[in-house]
Each structure stands twice: as C-alpha cells, then as structure tokens.
Amino acid sequence: MSKVYLVGAGPGDPELLTVKAWRLLQRADVVLYDRLVSPGVLEVVNPRAHRIYLGKHEGQQQQIQEQIYAAFLRFSGGGGTRRTIVRLKGGDPMVFGRGGEEWMFLSAHGIEAEVVPGVSSSVAVPALAGIPLTFRGVSQSFTVVTGHCQKGAPEWTRYAAADTLVVLMGVKHRAEIAQALIDAGRCLDMPAAFIERGSTPEERVVVTTLGDIARGEVEVESPAVFVIGEVVNLRAMFARKQRERDCLVPVEITVAASAGMEAA
Ligand SMILES: C[S@@+](CC[C@H](N)C(=O)[O-])C[C@H]1O[C@@H](n2cnc3c(N)ncnc32)[C@H](O)[C@@H]1O
C-alpha cells in the first residue's frame, strides 16, 4: 500500500520546515505541490521524485482539485508498488488549504494518509515581521479568518471585536474588509499591516491604518497576511538585520502605564 502524507511546507523559508517534513521530502517518490510552496522548499525534494505542480489559480480551483484527486488515485494504485506520496501545501495543511477535504477523499477511497503539520503563515509571518499576535496588556487573543469565502463575504461584525484579527486571502477585498470593520465599530486609525511573501527574500511590510485601507490608498500584492490591531504598533520596538530571519532583536521595550501593562 502506498501512503499519502499531507505535509505543511511552512511560509517559505525552508528552515521553517519541520524535521518530519524535511525527511519525507527527501525520500518522497511523488510530490504534488501548491502555488505557495517556495522554490527554496522545493530544493529539499528528493531529486528522483516525480514532482507535479498543482497550484490553484482563480477560476480553476475545482478543475485543479479534481486533478489532485485523480493524482491520489493514480499514484496510490499502481500494481503493488509502495510509494511515498507527499501532498505539499503552503503553511499548515489544515489551515485554509482544503487539507481536510483531501484527507476525507483519501479516507473515503481507503488510501492510507497521515498529516504532517506545518508552520502556518497566519502566526509565523507576523512574528517574523516583528508583530507578536498576543502581548500582555495589549492583546489577549487573536482570530484568524479568510477574506475570501466560497459563499458570500464573512460576517465581519463577528470578527470586528477580536483583539488581533488576522486575515488570510484578504488582499483583493482589503478595502471592503476595512470598511466593514469600521462599520462594525473599529476606529479609522486602528493600526493594520500587510506582510507580503513573509519569510522569503521578497518580504515586504506595509504598516497603515484601517481608514487608509478603506479609502483604497494601500497598494499590496498577494500573498500577504493582513493583521489588524494594536499589536501592529509593537513592530516599532523591534529591529531586524536586513534579510536575516533569525535575528529579531528586542531594541527597547517600554510599555506605557496607560496600556495597562503589568510589571514584568
Ligand atoms: C490558501 S491560504 C493557505 C494558508 C496556509 N495553509 C497557511 O497555513 O499559511 C493562502 C493565504 O495564506 C497567506 N500566506 C501564505 N503564505 C504566505 C507568505 N509567505 N506570506 C504572506 N502570506 C502568506 C496569504 O494570505 C495567502 O493568500
């Protein structure tokens, strides 16, 4: 019996792969990978593996999904050959990646499957850009939501009260999202940030406000993580040597008494 591993590739930097993902990529026979899997991660793949790009572009999602299912059936069958098949997805496979649906398909067809979690862009990308999603006295919780729903828009009034709101796939509808959050009670000057291509050499961070986004004044490209909340201001307290992932250095952390901060 062949086995399919639903593997998280992390946000882009190959050093953010888990040890388990790295080992599997090195011994994989087949790798079916998504649009968000970075070139650096693909370099880790066994050079003898059969690599198949199955990235979903707008308007073709269902068609590509059918091709993914066909590939599962094709490679897991195969006359007694036992194959290691890696279904490689950006970030974590169970966070907005249809990983759950693919797992269900494999299970319904009696194909052995295992999930290998990955580092999700939703938490790692803001952190790498110097934005902690929680911080004592500033934000006690965070909510992650998609900005792109299959059926209609998300109910933004439900999410407007979150301490920190993280929106994935929110670039295209950013102005509508910002306006909906303002209509639901968020301030015009609420800090917000977009982190494009986080953890890669092309990373770009845009720090702005909900008001500017709602007015259509903020240029951003996908993929980006959209973060809304006071924690965005904490970015000013962190410095990072250019292009080095591993040296987030707290410069000086002075939290005003008005922020309700307990003594450390
Ligand atoms: C289909 S969702 C997949 C999320 C993924 N499973 C995860 O856990 O990170 C795709 C969205 O994730 C975000 N994303 C993924 N990787 C990113 C990166 N390296 N930099 C910025 N945003 C990223 C973007 O919002 C993008 O539109």
Tab-separated table of C-alpha atoms and ligand atoms in Angstrom:
chain	number	residue	atom	x	y	z
A	1	MET	CA	0.000	0.000	0.000
A	2	SER	CA	1.217	3.454	-0.862
A	3	LYS	CA	0.747	6.230	1.636
A	4	VAL	CA	-0.146	9.888	1.173
A	5	TYR	CA	1.322	12.442	3.567
A	6	LEU	CA	-0.488	15.781	3.787
A	7	VAL	CA	2.512	17.942	4.598
A	8	GLY	CA	2.799	21.598	5.625
A	9	ALA	CA	5.616	23.426	3.836
A	10	GLY	CA	5.587	26.440	6.165
A	11	PRO	CA	5.538	30.027	4.906
A	12	GLY	CA	8.501	29.810	2.504
A	13	ASP	CA	11.840	29.700	4.300
A	14	PRO	CA	12.993	26.049	4.039
A	15	GLU	CA	14.475	26.295	7.531
A	16	LEU	CA	10.916	26.578	8.812
A	17	LEU	CA	10.058	23.081	7.553
A	18	THR	CA	9.562	20.581	10.352
A	19	VAL	CA	12.165	17.825	10.672
A	20	LYS	CA	9.471	15.309	9.715
A	21	ALA	CA	8.512	17.253	6.571
A	22	TRP	CA	12.183	17.574	5.589
A	23	ARG	CA	12.770	13.819	5.954
A	24	LEU	CA	9.652	12.972	3.957
A	25	LEU	CA	10.604	15.343	1.140
A	26	GLN	CA	13.991	13.656	0.916
A	27	ARG	CA	12.510	10.192	0.496
A	28	ALA	CA	9.348	11.020	-1.440
A	29	ASP	CA	8.559	9.193	-4.683
A	30	VAL	CA	5.899	11.699	-5.728
A	31	VAL	CA	5.412	15.326	-4.622
A	32	LEU	CA	2.184	17.123	-5.523
A	33	TYR	CA	2.711	20.774	-4.627
A	34	ASP	CA	0.778	24.014	-4.358
A	35	ARG	CA	1.309	27.534	-5.672
A	36	LEU	CA	2.525	28.828	-2.301
A	37	VAL	CA	5.335	26.291	-1.926
A	38	SER	CA	8.557	28.269	-2.313
A	39	PRO	CA	11.465	27.405	-4.638
A	40	GLY	CA	13.683	27.041	-1.545
A	41	VAL	CA	11.438	24.309	-0.140
A	42	LEU	CA	11.356	22.509	-3.495
A	43	GLU	CA	15.158	22.329	-3.411
A	44	VAL	CA	14.851	19.951	-0.456
A	45	VAL	CA	12.842	17.427	-2.511
A	46	ASN	CA	14.444	14.113	-3.491
A	47	PRO	CA	15.839	14.802	-7.000
A	48	ARG	CA	14.482	11.443	-8.187
A	49	ALA	CA	10.929	12.234	-7.060
A	50	HIS	CA	8.187	12.818	-9.575
A	51	ARG	CA	7.159	16.462	-8.945
A	52	ILE	CA	3.794	17.723	-10.065
A	53	TYR	CA	2.703	21.340	-9.760
A	54	LEU	CA	-0.982	21.596	-8.876
A	55	GLY	CA	-1.359	25.265	-7.983
A	56	LYS	CA	-4.862	26.703	-7.991
A	57	HIS	CA	-5.443	29.926	-9.873
A	58	GLU	CA	-8.622	31.930	-9.775
A	59	GLY	CA	-11.435	30.338	-11.738
A	60	GLN	CA	-9.702	26.940	-11.962
A	61	GLN	CA	-9.928	25.800	-8.354
A	62	GLN	CA	-12.421	22.996	-8.868
A	63	GLN	CA	-10.713	21.715	-12.002
A	64	ILE	CA	-7.317	21.558	-10.239
A	65	GLN	CA	-8.904	19.929	-7.189
A	66	GLU	CA	-10.207	17.147	-9.463
A	67	GLN	CA	-6.664	16.724	-10.852
A	68	ILE	CA	-5.315	16.400	-7.300
A	69	TYR	CA	-7.846	13.655	-6.535
A	70	ALA	CA	-7.015	11.898	-9.815
A	71	ALA	CA	-3.298	12.027	-8.918
A	72	PHE	CA	-4.015	10.474	-5.485
A	73	LEU	CA	-5.814	7.575	-7.149
A	74	ARG	CA	-3.227	7.163	-9.891
A	75	PHE	CA	-0.103	7.151	-7.708
A	76	SER	CA	-1.521	5.213	-4.770
A	77	GLY	CA	-2.725	2.395	-7.056
A	78	GLY	CA	-0.011	1.091	-9.332
A	79	GLY	CA	0.243	-2.680	-9.226
A	80	GLY	CA	1.873	-3.439	-5.912
A	81	THR	CA	4.400	-0.569	-5.910
A	82	ARG	CA	4.575	1.058	-2.490
A	83	ARG	CA	5.053	4.790	-2.936
A	84	THR	CA	5.592	7.684	-0.555
A	85	ILE	CA	3.352	10.419	-1.903
A	86	VAL	CA	3.717	13.892	-0.439
A	87	ARG	CA	0.891	16.363	-0.881
A	88	LEU	CA	2.782	19.555	-0.079
A	89	LYS	CA	0.842	22.653	0.919
A	90	GLY	CA	1.932	26.139	1.966
A	91	GLY	CA	1.872	26.826	5.713
A	92	ASP	CA	-0.162	24.263	7.621
A	93	PRO	CA	-2.190	21.820	5.501
A	94	MET	CA	-5.280	22.149	7.701
A	95	VAL	CA	-5.458	25.948	7.649
A	96	PHE	CA	-7.466	27.197	4.645
A	97	GLY	CA	-5.834	24.744	2.296
A	98	ARG	CA	-8.620	22.213	1.674
A	99	GLY	CA	-6.406	19.748	3.534
A	100	GLY	CA	-9.407	18.441	5.457
A	101	GLU	CA	-11.300	17.767	2.225
A	102	GLU	CA	-8.332	15.940	0.720
A	103	TRP	CA	-7.961	13.852	3.866
A	104	MET	CA	-11.658	12.984	3.620
A	105	PHE	CA	-11.226	11.960	-0.029
A	106	LEU	CA	-8.272	9.705	0.839
A	107	SER	CA	-10.163	8.128	3.692
A	108	ALA	CA	-13.278	7.545	1.525
A	109	HIS	CA	-11.097	5.753	-1.041
A	110	GLY	CA	-9.299	3.591	1.516
A	111	ILE	CA	-5.927	5.285	0.880
A	112	GLU	CA	-3.613	5.431	3.891
A	113	ALA	CA	-2.935	9.029	4.900
A	114	GLU	CA	-1.040	10.959	7.552
A	115	VAL	CA	-0.993	14.664	8.371
A	116	VAL	CA	2.313	16.431	8.963
A	117	PRO	CA	1.507	19.882	10.391
A	118	GLY	CA	3.416	22.911	9.160
A	119	VAL	CA	4.197	26.397	10.414
A	120	SER	CA	1.184	28.472	9.400
A	121	SER	CA	1.737	31.856	7.772
A	122	SER	CA	-1.074	33.190	9.958
A	123	VAL	CA	1.134	33.195	13.048
A	124	ALA	CA	4.696	32.930	11.700
A	125	VAL	CA	4.598	35.706	9.092
A	126	PRO	CA	3.501	38.482	11.516
A	127	ALA	CA	6.054	37.273	14.090
A	128	LEU	CA	8.894	37.364	11.561
A	129	ALA	CA	7.872	40.908	10.653
A	130	GLY	CA	8.076	41.958	14.316
A	131	ILE	CA	4.358	41.745	15.128
A	132	PRO	CA	3.532	39.416	18.033
A	133	LEU	CA	-0.149	38.417	17.797
A	134	THR	CA	-0.546	38.485	21.561
A	135	PHE	CA	1.242	40.714	24.044
A	136	ARG	CA	0.429	41.180	27.708
A	137	GLY	CA	-1.695	44.247	28.240
A	138	VAL	CA	-2.205	44.826	24.510
A	139	SER	CA	-3.858	41.732	23.027
A	140	GLN	CA	-5.003	38.618	24.848
A	141	SER	CA	-6.296	36.721	21.844
A	142	PHE	CA	-6.249	36.550	18.098
A	143	THR	CA	-8.675	35.401	15.443
A	144	VAL	CA	-7.715	34.093	12.008
A	145	VAL	CA	-10.265	34.439	9.224
A	146	THR	CA	-10.351	34.111	5.459
A	147	GLY	CA	-11.059	37.205	3.387
A	148	HIS	CA	-12.301	35.042	0.581
A	149	CYS	CA	-15.405	32.968	1.132
A	150	GLN	CA	-16.971	30.469	-1.212
A	151	LYS	CA	-20.450	31.709	-0.345
A	152	GLY	CA	-20.655	35.480	0.172
A	153	ALA	CA	-18.499	37.593	2.473
A	154	PRO	CA	-17.582	36.613	6.041
A	155	GLU	CA	-19.723	38.272	8.730
A	156	TRP	CA	-17.259	40.990	9.638
A	157	THR	CA	-19.326	42.164	12.624
A	158	ARG	CA	-18.460	38.801	14.247
A	159	TYR	CA	-14.745	39.441	13.848
A	160	ALA	CA	-14.538	43.182	14.481
A	161	ALA	CA	-14.288	42.691	18.252
A	162	ALA	CA	-11.208	40.438	18.102
A	163	ASP	CA	-8.163	41.787	19.973
A	164	THR	CA	-5.986	40.962	16.971
A	165	LEU	CA	-7.560	39.995	13.673
A	166	VAL	CA	-5.502	38.110	11.082
A	167	VAL	CA	-6.959	37.878	7.583
A	168	LEU	CA	-5.577	35.415	5.054
A	169	MET	CA	-6.502	35.778	1.379
A	170	GLY	CA	-7.634	39.308	2.183
A	171	VAL	CA	-5.641	41.344	-0.358
A	172	LYS	CA	-8.219	41.522	-3.151
A	173	HIS	CA	-11.079	42.682	-0.924
A	174	ARG	CA	-8.975	44.724	1.530
A	175	ALA	CA	-10.909	47.967	1.095
A	176	GLU	CA	-14.296	46.273	1.637
A	177	ILE	CA	-12.939	44.347	4.639
A	178	ALA	CA	-11.547	47.517	6.236
A	179	GLN	CA	-14.808	49.403	5.617
A	180	ALA	CA	-16.873	46.546	7.054
A	181	LEU	CA	-14.714	46.513	10.199
A	182	ILE	CA	-15.077	50.306	10.557
A	183	ASP	CA	-18.851	49.990	10.100
A	184	ALA	CA	-18.787	47.358	12.842
A	185	GLY	CA	-17.092	49.749	15.273
A	186	ARG	CA	-13.329	49.597	14.648
A	187	CYS	CA	-11.594	53.001	14.609
A	188	LEU	CA	-10.407	54.615	11.397
A	189	ASP	CA	-6.925	54.954	12.877
A	190	MET	CA	-6.711	51.327	14.050
A	191	PRO	CA	-3.220	50.130	13.068
A	192	ALA	CA	-3.022	47.468	10.382
A	193	ALA	CA	-0.234	45.782	8.444
A	194	PHE	CA	0.198	43.660	5.349
A	195	ILE	CA	3.163	41.333	5.179
A	196	GLU	CA	3.767	40.184	1.604
A	197	ARG	CA	5.724	36.997	0.912
A	198	GLY	CA	6.723	36.636	4.549
A	199	SER	CA	9.863	34.666	5.441
A	200	THR	CA	11.205	34.911	1.869
A	201	PRO	CA	13.852	37.297	0.476
A	202	GLU	CA	10.986	39.239	-1.186
A	203	GLU	CA	9.221	40.005	2.088
A	204	ARG	CA	7.637	43.483	2.188
A	205	VAL	CA	5.784	45.006	5.119
A	206	VAL	CA	3.221	47.809	4.780
A	207	VAL	CA	2.107	49.449	8.027
A	208	THR	CA	-1.011	51.553	7.724
A	209	THR	CA	-4.472	52.172	9.217
A	210	LEU	CA	-7.925	50.765	8.577
A	211	GLY	CA	-9.051	54.181	7.321
A	212	ASP	CA	-6.353	54.351	4.625
A	213	ILE	CA	-7.113	50.814	3.503
A	214	ALA	CA	-10.858	51.564	3.304
A	215	ARG	CA	-10.093	54.642	1.166
A	216	GLY	CA	-8.212	52.412	-1.294
A	217	GLU	CA	-4.887	54.095	-0.551
A	218	VAL	CA	-2.834	51.000	0.216
A	219	GLU	CA	-1.056	49.059	-2.537
A	220	VAL	CA	-0.413	45.408	-1.705
A	221	GLU	CA	0.250	42.223	-3.621
A	222	SER	CA	-0.800	38.701	-2.825
A	223	PRO	CA	0.157	36.566	-0.973
A	224	ALA	CA	0.035	38.699	2.125
A	225	VAL	CA	-1.050	38.320	5.723
A	226	PHE	CA	-3.298	41.203	6.817
A	227	VAL	CA	-3.062	41.995	10.561
A	228	ILE	CA	-5.371	44.429	12.337
A	229	GLY	CA	-4.915	45.529	15.947
A	230	GLU	CA	-2.836	47.489	18.435
A	231	VAL	CA	-0.091	44.841	18.284
A	232	VAL	CA	0.940	46.300	14.916
A	233	ASN	CA	2.377	49.283	16.844
A	234	LEU	CA	4.731	46.931	18.710
A	235	ARG	CA	6.647	46.473	15.469
A	236	ALA	CA	8.334	49.804	16.153
A	237	MET	CA	10.006	48.215	19.191
A	238	PHE	CA	11.752	45.525	17.199
A	239	ALA	CA	14.687	45.802	14.834
A	240	ARG	CA	15.991	43.213	12.435
A	241	LYS	CA	19.154	42.994	10.403
A	242	GLN	CA	18.120	43.089	6.773
A	243	ARG	CA	17.375	39.732	5.150
A	244	GLU	CA	18.227	37.707	8.253
A	245	ARG	CA	15.375	35.616	9.528
A	246	ASP	CA	16.836	34.632	12.849
A	247	CYS	CA	17.777	37.864	14.499
A	248	LEU	CA	14.659	39.559	15.769
A	249	VAL	CA	16.192	41.751	18.416
A	250	PRO	CA	14.088	43.487	21.053
A	251	VAL	CA	15.503	47.012	20.976
A	252	GLU	CA	13.861	48.584	23.942
A	253	ILE	CA	10.554	47.553	25.374
A	254	THR	CA	8.950	50.327	27.326
A	255	VAL	CA	5.237	49.924	27.697
A	256	ALA	CA	3.302	52.961	28.862
A	257	ALA	CA	1.365	52.552	32.098
A	258	SER	CA	-1.741	53.605	30.159
A	259	ALA	CA	-1.501	50.357	28.158
A	260	GLY	CA	-2.443	48.543	31.373
A	261	MET	CA	0.783	46.542	31.358
A	262	GLU	CA	1.685	44.518	34.410
A	263	ALA	CA	5.260	44.792	35.625
A	264	ALA	CA	7.386	42.054	34.027
B	1	LIG	C1	-4.990	29.286	0.859
B	1	LIG	S1	-4.337	30.178	2.202
B	1	LIG	C2	-3.251	28.943	2.824
B	1	LIG	C3	-2.748	29.218	4.211
B	1	LIG	C4	-1.724	28.199	4.650
B	1	LIG	N1	-2.291	26.887	4.743
B	1	LIG	C5	-1.073	28.572	5.968
B	1	LIG	O1	-1.305	27.902	6.993
B	1	LIG	O2	-0.288	29.528	5.981
B	1	LIG	C6	-3.264	31.288	1.338
B	1	LIG	C7	-3.023	32.591	2.080
B	1	LIG	O3	-2.075	32.414	3.113
B	1	LIG	C8	-1.313	33.601	3.260
B	1	LIG	N2	0.109	33.282	3.049
B	1	LIG	C9	0.634	32.063	2.894
B	1	LIG	N3	1.966	32.112	2.823
B	1	LIG	C10	2.308	33.416	2.952
B	1	LIG	C11	3.533	34.130	2.982
B	1	LIG	N4	4.722	33.509	2.883
B	1	LIG	N5	3.499	35.470	3.143
B	1	LIG	C12	2.323	36.109	3.263
B	1	LIG	N6	1.128	35.498	3.235
B	1	LIG	C13	1.115	34.171	3.098
B	1	LIG	C14	-1.865	34.603	2.276
B	1	LIG	O4	-2.878	35.351	2.927
B	1	LIG	C15	-2.450	33.703	1.228
B	1	LIG	O5	-3.421	34.351	0.456
